[in-house]
PDB file of C-alpha atoms in Angstrom:
ATOM      1  CA  UNK A   1      19.676 -12.573  -5.124  1.00  0.00           C
ATOM      2  CA  UNK A   2      16.963  -9.672  -6.514  1.00  0.00           C
ATOM      3  CA  UNK A   3      13.913  -9.513  -5.449  1.00  0.00           C
ATOM      4  CA  UNK A   4      10.584  -8.050  -5.576  1.00  0.00           C
ATOM      5  CA  UNK A   5       7.981  -8.572  -3.030  1.00  0.00           C
ATOM      6  CA  UNK A   6       4.589 -10.644  -4.053  1.00  0.00           C
ATOM      7  CA  UNK A   7       1.406  -8.290  -4.095  1.00  0.00           C
ATOM      8  CA  UNK A   8       3.480  -5.047  -4.035  1.00  0.00           C
ATOM      9  CA  UNK A   9       3.240  -3.075  -6.619  1.00  0.00           C
ATOM     10  CA  UNK A  10       5.415  -3.397  -9.614  1.00  0.00           C
ATOM     11  CA  UNK A  11       7.398  -0.623 -11.475  1.00  0.00           C
ATOM     12  CA  UNK A  12       5.012   0.067 -14.311  1.00  0.00           C
ATOM     13  CA  UNK A  13       1.959   0.730 -11.711  1.00  0.00           C
ATOM     14  CA  UNK A  14       0.300  -2.554 -11.925  1.00  0.00           C
ATOM     15  CA  UNK A  15      -0.553  -4.322  -8.747  1.00  0.00           C
ATOM     16  CA  UNK A  16       0.565  -7.818  -8.665  1.00  0.00           C
ATOM     17  CA  UNK A  17      -1.444 -10.524  -7.281  1.00  0.00           C
ATOM     18  CA  UNK A  18      -0.528 -12.713  -4.518  1.00  0.00           C
ATOM     19  CA  UNK A  19       0.776 -15.873  -5.243  1.00  0.00           C
ATOM     20  CA  UNK A  20      -1.211 -18.139  -2.760  1.00  0.00           C
ATOM     21  CA  UNK A  21      -0.218 -21.521  -1.257  1.00  0.00           C
ATOM     22  CA  UNK A  22      -3.243 -23.728  -3.706  1.00  0.00           C
ATOM     23  CA  UNK A  23      -1.509 -21.930  -6.157  1.00  0.00           C
ATOM     24  CA  UNK A  24       2.356 -22.812  -5.336  1.00  0.00           C
ATOM     25  CA  UNK A  25       1.082 -26.419  -4.634  1.00  0.00           C
ATOM     26  CA  UNK A  26       0.210 -26.401  -8.441  1.00  0.00           C
ATOM     27  CA  UNK A  27       2.807 -25.234  -9.491  1.00  0.00           C
ATOM     28  CA  UNK A  28       4.977 -27.438  -7.746  1.00  0.00           C
ATOM     29  CA  UNK A  29       3.501 -30.733  -8.782  1.00  0.00           C
ATOM     30  CA  UNK A  30       3.059 -29.518 -12.235  1.00  0.00           C
ATOM     31  CA  UNK A  31       6.993 -28.710 -12.482  1.00  0.00           C
ATOM     32  CA  UNK A  32       7.904 -31.620 -10.524  1.00  0.00           C
ATOM     33  CA  UNK A  33       6.611 -33.837 -13.618  1.00  0.00           C
ATOM     34  CA  UNK A  34       7.913 -31.684 -16.505  1.00  0.00           C
ATOM     35  CA  UNK A  35      11.402 -31.868 -14.620  1.00  0.00           C
ATOM     36  CA  UNK A  36      11.926 -35.196 -16.405  1.00  0.00           C
ATOM     37  CA  UNK A  37      11.916 -33.637 -19.425  1.00  0.00           C
ATOM     38  CA  UNK A  38      13.099 -29.995 -19.900  1.00  0.00           C
ATOM     39  CA  UNK A  39      15.154 -29.984 -22.524  1.00  0.00           C
ATOM     40  CA  UNK A  40      12.001 -31.050 -24.500  1.00  0.00           C
ATOM     41  CA  UNK A  41       9.446 -28.532 -22.893  1.00  0.00           C
ATOM     42  CA  UNK A  42      11.826 -25.815 -23.613  1.00  0.00           C
ATOM     43  CA  UNK A  43      12.579 -26.213 -26.909  1.00  0.00           C
ATOM     44  CA  UNK A  44       8.366 -27.234 -27.840  1.00  0.00           C
ATOM     45  CA  UNK A  45       7.969 -24.066 -25.597  1.00  0.00           C
ATOM     46  CA  UNK A  46       9.540 -21.384 -27.872  1.00  0.00           C
ATOM     47  CA  UNK A  47       8.123 -22.623 -30.698  1.00  0.00           C
ATOM     48  CA  UNK A  48       5.743 -22.274 -29.894  1.00  0.00           C
ATOM     49  CA  UNK A  49       6.207 -19.251 -28.591  1.00  0.00           C
ATOM     50  CA  UNK A  50       7.565 -18.231 -33.251  1.00  0.00           C
ATOM     51  CA  UNK A  51       4.523 -20.160 -34.113  1.00  0.00           C
ATOM     52  CA  UNK A  52       2.612 -17.244 -32.550  1.00  0.00           C
ATOM     53  CA  UNK A  53       5.532 -14.293 -33.293  1.00  0.00           C
ATOM     54  CA  UNK A  54       7.405 -15.470 -36.655  1.00  0.00           C
ATOM     55  CA  UNK A  55       8.905 -12.587 -35.723  1.00  0.00           C
ATOM     56  CA  UNK A  56      10.287 -12.977 -32.550  1.00  0.00           C
ATOM     57  CA  UNK A  57      12.626 -15.647 -33.734  1.00  0.00           C
ATOM     58  CA  UNK A  58      14.575 -12.277 -34.949  1.00  0.00           C
ATOM     59  CA  UNK A  59      15.047 -10.801 -31.446  1.00  0.00           C
ATOM     60  CA  UNK A  60      18.153 -13.803 -31.294  1.00  0.00           C
ATOM     61  CA  UNK A  61      21.048 -13.218 -32.780  1.00  0.00           C
ATOM     62  CA  UNK A  62      21.748 -16.969 -33.475  1.00  0.00           C
ATOM     63  CA  UNK A  63      18.662 -17.052 -34.869  1.00  0.00           C
ATOM     64  CA  UNK A  64      19.174 -14.386 -37.596  1.00  0.00           C
ATOM     65  CA  UNK A  65      21.163 -15.762 -40.277  1.00  0.00           C
ATOM     66  CA  UNK A  66      21.011 -19.390 -39.437  1.00  0.00           C
ATOM     67  CA  UNK A  67      19.828 -21.994 -41.936  1.00  0.00           C
ATOM     68  CA  UNK A  68      19.684 -24.629 -39.459  1.00  0.00           C
ATOM     69  CA  UNK A  69      15.542 -25.422 -38.984  1.00  0.00           C
ATOM     70  CA  UNK A  70      14.109 -24.145 -35.272  1.00  0.00           C
ATOM     71  CA  UNK A  71      14.086 -27.297 -34.316  1.00  0.00           C
ATOM     72  CA  UNK A  72      17.185 -28.230 -34.722  1.00  0.00           C
ATOM     73  CA  UNK A  73      19.058 -25.152 -33.992  1.00  0.00           C
ATOM     74  CA  UNK A  74      20.907 -26.384 -31.264  1.00  0.00           C
ATOM     75  CA  UNK A  75      22.107 -23.426 -29.904  1.00  0.00           C
ATOM     76  CA  UNK A  76      18.045 -22.393 -29.473  1.00  0.00           C
ATOM     77  CA  UNK A  77      17.853 -25.508 -27.637  1.00  0.00           C
ATOM     78  CA  UNK A  78      20.236 -24.938 -24.784  1.00  0.00           C
ATOM     79  CA  UNK A  79      17.648 -21.569 -24.606  1.00  0.00           C
ATOM     80  CA  UNK A  80      15.157 -22.905 -24.135  1.00  0.00           C
ATOM     81  CA  UNK A  81      16.112 -25.446 -21.915  1.00  0.00           C
ATOM     82  CA  UNK A  82      17.405 -22.592 -20.028  1.00  0.00           C
ATOM     83  CA  UNK A  83      14.707 -19.974 -19.772  1.00  0.00           C
ATOM     84  CA  UNK A  84      12.156 -22.499 -18.876  1.00  0.00           C
ATOM     85  CA  UNK A  85      14.210 -23.773 -16.307  1.00  0.00           C
ATOM     86  CA  UNK A  86      15.225 -20.822 -14.546  1.00  0.00           C
ATOM     87  CA  UNK A  87      10.925 -19.218 -15.298  1.00  0.00           C
ATOM     88  CA  UNK A  88       9.825 -23.174 -13.224  1.00  0.00           C
ATOM     89  CA  UNK A  89      12.033 -22.788 -10.985  1.00  0.00           C
ATOM     90  CA  UNK A  90      11.271 -18.736 -10.315  1.00  0.00           C
ATOM     91  CA  UNK A  91       7.904 -20.342 -10.196  1.00  0.00           C
ATOM     92  CA  UNK A  92       8.205 -23.252  -8.106  1.00  0.00           C
ATOM     93  CA  UNK A  93       9.861 -21.298  -5.662  1.00  0.00           C
ATOM     94  CA  UNK A  94       8.131 -17.571  -5.563  1.00  0.00           C
ATOM     95  CA  UNK A  95       6.352 -18.744  -2.713  1.00  0.00           C
ATOM     96  CA  UNK A  96       8.745 -19.723  -0.195  1.00  0.00           C
ATOM     97  CA  UNK A  97      11.168 -17.001  -0.725  1.00  0.00           C
ATOM     98  CA  UNK A  98       8.353 -14.125  -0.892  1.00  0.00           C
ATOM     99  CA  UNK A  99       9.882 -13.171  -4.180  1.00  0.00           C
ATOM    100  CA  UNK A 100      11.169 -13.102  -7.563  1.00  0.00           C
ATOM    101  CA  UNK A 101      14.399 -14.588  -6.698  1.00  0.00           C
ATOM    102  CA  UNK A 102      17.304 -14.667  -9.334  1.00  0.00           C
ATOM    103  CA  UNK A 103      20.208 -14.125  -9.649  1.00  0.00           C
ATOM    104  CA  UNK A 104      21.077 -10.620  -9.291  1.00  0.00           C
ATOM    105  CA  UNK A 105      23.693 -10.553 -12.114  1.00  0.00           C
ATOM    106  CA  UNK A 106      21.393 -13.170 -14.048  1.00  0.00           C
ATOM    107  CA  UNK A 107      18.397 -10.821 -13.967  1.00  0.00           C
ATOM    108  CA  UNK A 108      20.535  -7.738 -14.922  1.00  0.00           C
ATOM    109  CA  UNK A 109      21.341  -9.632 -18.004  1.00  0.00           C
ATOM    110  CA  UNK A 110      18.265 -10.369 -18.831  1.00  0.00           C
ATOM    111  CA  UNK A 111      17.362  -7.130 -18.294  1.00  0.00           C
ATOM    112  CA  UNK A 112      19.883  -5.691 -20.053  1.00  0.00           C
ATOM    113  CA  UNK A 113      19.101  -8.184 -23.398  1.00  0.00           C
ATOM    114  CA  UNK A 114      15.728  -6.969 -23.306  1.00  0.00           C
ATOM    115  CA  UNK A 115      16.120  -3.572 -23.733  1.00  0.00           C
ATOM    116  CA  UNK A 116      19.569  -4.375 -25.997  1.00  0.00           C
ATOM    117  CA  UNK A 117      17.334  -6.322 -28.334  1.00  0.00           C
ATOM    118  CA  UNK A 118      13.739  -4.214 -28.643  1.00  0.00           C
ATOM    119  CA  UNK A 119      11.528  -7.037 -26.420  1.00  0.00           C
ATOM    120  CA  UNK A 120       7.827  -5.177 -26.002  1.00  0.00           C
ATOM    121  CA  UNK A 121       5.193  -5.602 -23.484  1.00  0.00           C
ATOM    122  CA  UNK A 122       4.019  -8.258 -26.095  1.00  0.00           C
ATOM    123  CA  UNK A 123       6.402 -10.431 -26.310  1.00  0.00           C
ATOM    124  CA  UNK A 124       6.000 -11.350 -23.239  1.00  0.00           C
ATOM    125  CA  UNK A 125       1.847 -11.258 -24.128  1.00  0.00           C
ATOM    126  CA  UNK A 126       3.410 -13.464 -26.571  1.00  0.00           C
ATOM    127  CA  UNK A 127       5.717 -15.654 -24.193  1.00  0.00           C
ATOM    128  CA  UNK A 128       3.314 -16.040 -21.006  1.00  0.00           C
ATOM    129  CA  UNK A 129       1.052 -17.549 -23.704  1.00  0.00           C
ATOM    130  CA  UNK A 130       3.356 -20.019 -25.160  1.00  0.00           C
ATOM    131  CA  UNK A 131       3.877 -21.300 -21.458  1.00  0.00           C
ATOM    132  CA  UNK A 132       0.565 -21.870 -20.177  1.00  0.00           C
ATOM    133  CA  UNK A 133      -0.220 -24.061 -23.537  1.00  0.00           C
ATOM    134  CA  UNK A 134       3.598 -25.649 -24.095  1.00  0.00           C
ATOM    135  CA  UNK A 135       2.901 -26.686 -19.675  1.00  0.00           C
ATOM    136  CA  UNK A 136      -0.889 -27.574 -20.397  1.00  0.00           C
ATOM    137  CA  UNK A 137       0.559 -29.831 -23.148  1.00  0.00           C
ATOM    138  CA  UNK A 138       2.817 -31.314 -20.915  1.00  0.00           C
ATOM    139  CA  UNK A 139       0.631 -31.925 -17.808  1.00  0.00           C
ATOM    140  CA  UNK A 140      -2.360 -32.657 -19.492  1.00  0.00           C
ATOM    141  CA  UNK A 141      -3.677 -34.738 -16.224  1.00  0.00           C
ATOM    142  CA  UNK A 142      -3.377 -32.175 -14.117  1.00  0.00           C
ATOM    143  CA  UNK A 143      -4.019 -29.237 -15.990  1.00  0.00           C
ATOM    144  CA  UNK A 144      -7.020 -26.854 -15.040  1.00  0.00           C
ATOM    145  CA  UNK A 145      -8.319 -23.188 -14.427  1.00  0.00           C
ATOM    146  CA  UNK A 146      -6.188 -23.305 -11.324  1.00  0.00           C
ATOM    147  CA  UNK A 147      -3.575 -24.118 -12.602  1.00  0.00           C
ATOM    148  CA  UNK A 148      -2.954 -22.227 -15.402  1.00  0.00           C
ATOM    149  CA  UNK A 149      -4.314 -19.456 -12.950  1.00  0.00           C
ATOM    150  CA  UNK A 150      -1.228 -20.245 -10.317  1.00  0.00           C
ATOM    151  CA  UNK A 151       1.027 -20.569 -13.213  1.00  0.00           C
ATOM    152  CA  UNK A 152       0.509 -16.695 -15.088  1.00  0.00           C
ATOM    153  CA  UNK A 153       0.420 -15.401 -11.945  1.00  0.00           C
ATOM    154  CA  UNK A 154       3.790 -16.430 -11.325  1.00  0.00           C
ATOM    155  CA  UNK A 155       4.912 -15.702 -14.724  1.00  0.00           C
ATOM    156  CA  UNK A 156       3.564 -12.563 -14.363  1.00  0.00           C
ATOM    157  CA  UNK A 157       5.717 -11.860 -11.363  1.00  0.00           C
ATOM    158  CA  UNK A 158       9.624 -12.760 -13.458  1.00  0.00           C
ATOM    159  CA  UNK A 159       8.441 -10.716 -16.193  1.00  0.00           C
ATOM    160  CA  UNK A 160       7.638  -7.631 -13.659  1.00  0.00           C
ATOM    161  CA  UNK A 161      10.673  -8.309 -12.252  1.00  0.00           C
ATOM    162  CA  UNK A 162      12.532  -7.937 -15.909  1.00  0.00           C
ATOM    163  CA  UNK A 163      10.820  -5.513 -16.231  1.00  0.00           C
ATOM    164  CA  UNK A 164      11.493  -3.809 -13.181  1.00  0.00           C
ATOM    165  CA  UNK A 165      15.649  -4.374 -14.929  1.00  0.00           C
ATOM    166  CA  UNK A 166      14.842  -2.966 -18.174  1.00  0.00           C
ATOM    167  CA  UNK A 167      12.833   0.217 -16.579  1.00  0.00           C
ATOM    168  CA  UNK A 168      16.477   1.135 -14.465  1.00  0.00           C
ATOM    169  CA  UNK A 169      18.572   0.328 -17.101  1.00  0.00           C
ATOM    170  CA  UNK A 170      20.450   4.167 -19.011  1.00  0.00           C
TER     171      UNK A 170
END
């Protein structure tokens, strides 16, 4: 398992904010409510990314020459659900483990693909915004400034772990 401790300095020199018990509770509560609809939420997450940054679709080889509308694309549906689950599961276990825990091979693969396809810091920003909007729409009765902060902190830890892998590539 690849690990990035909570409350440490990321490889880019930025300091990660520790993930509190209260933030963990908010993430777990919302993630448990969202689990029943991960396929739809994952797709909504990616559709939001492409709505904000249409050129981001070009980063996905399976979308480049596709004539299938994004919302009907079976490869996008599978990818979007997988990424959404991985992101939410990484957030949900962050405090318990004290680090981002994603299988090391998965994290290396993510880092390699992000470098190969030219993912930039701006893409992570758009993705964070899309994730927060997707969660806000999924659990409107639970949504609060505190929940937004909790998901932001957790997402930032995951991004730091991915960037660490990206920066470790030759």
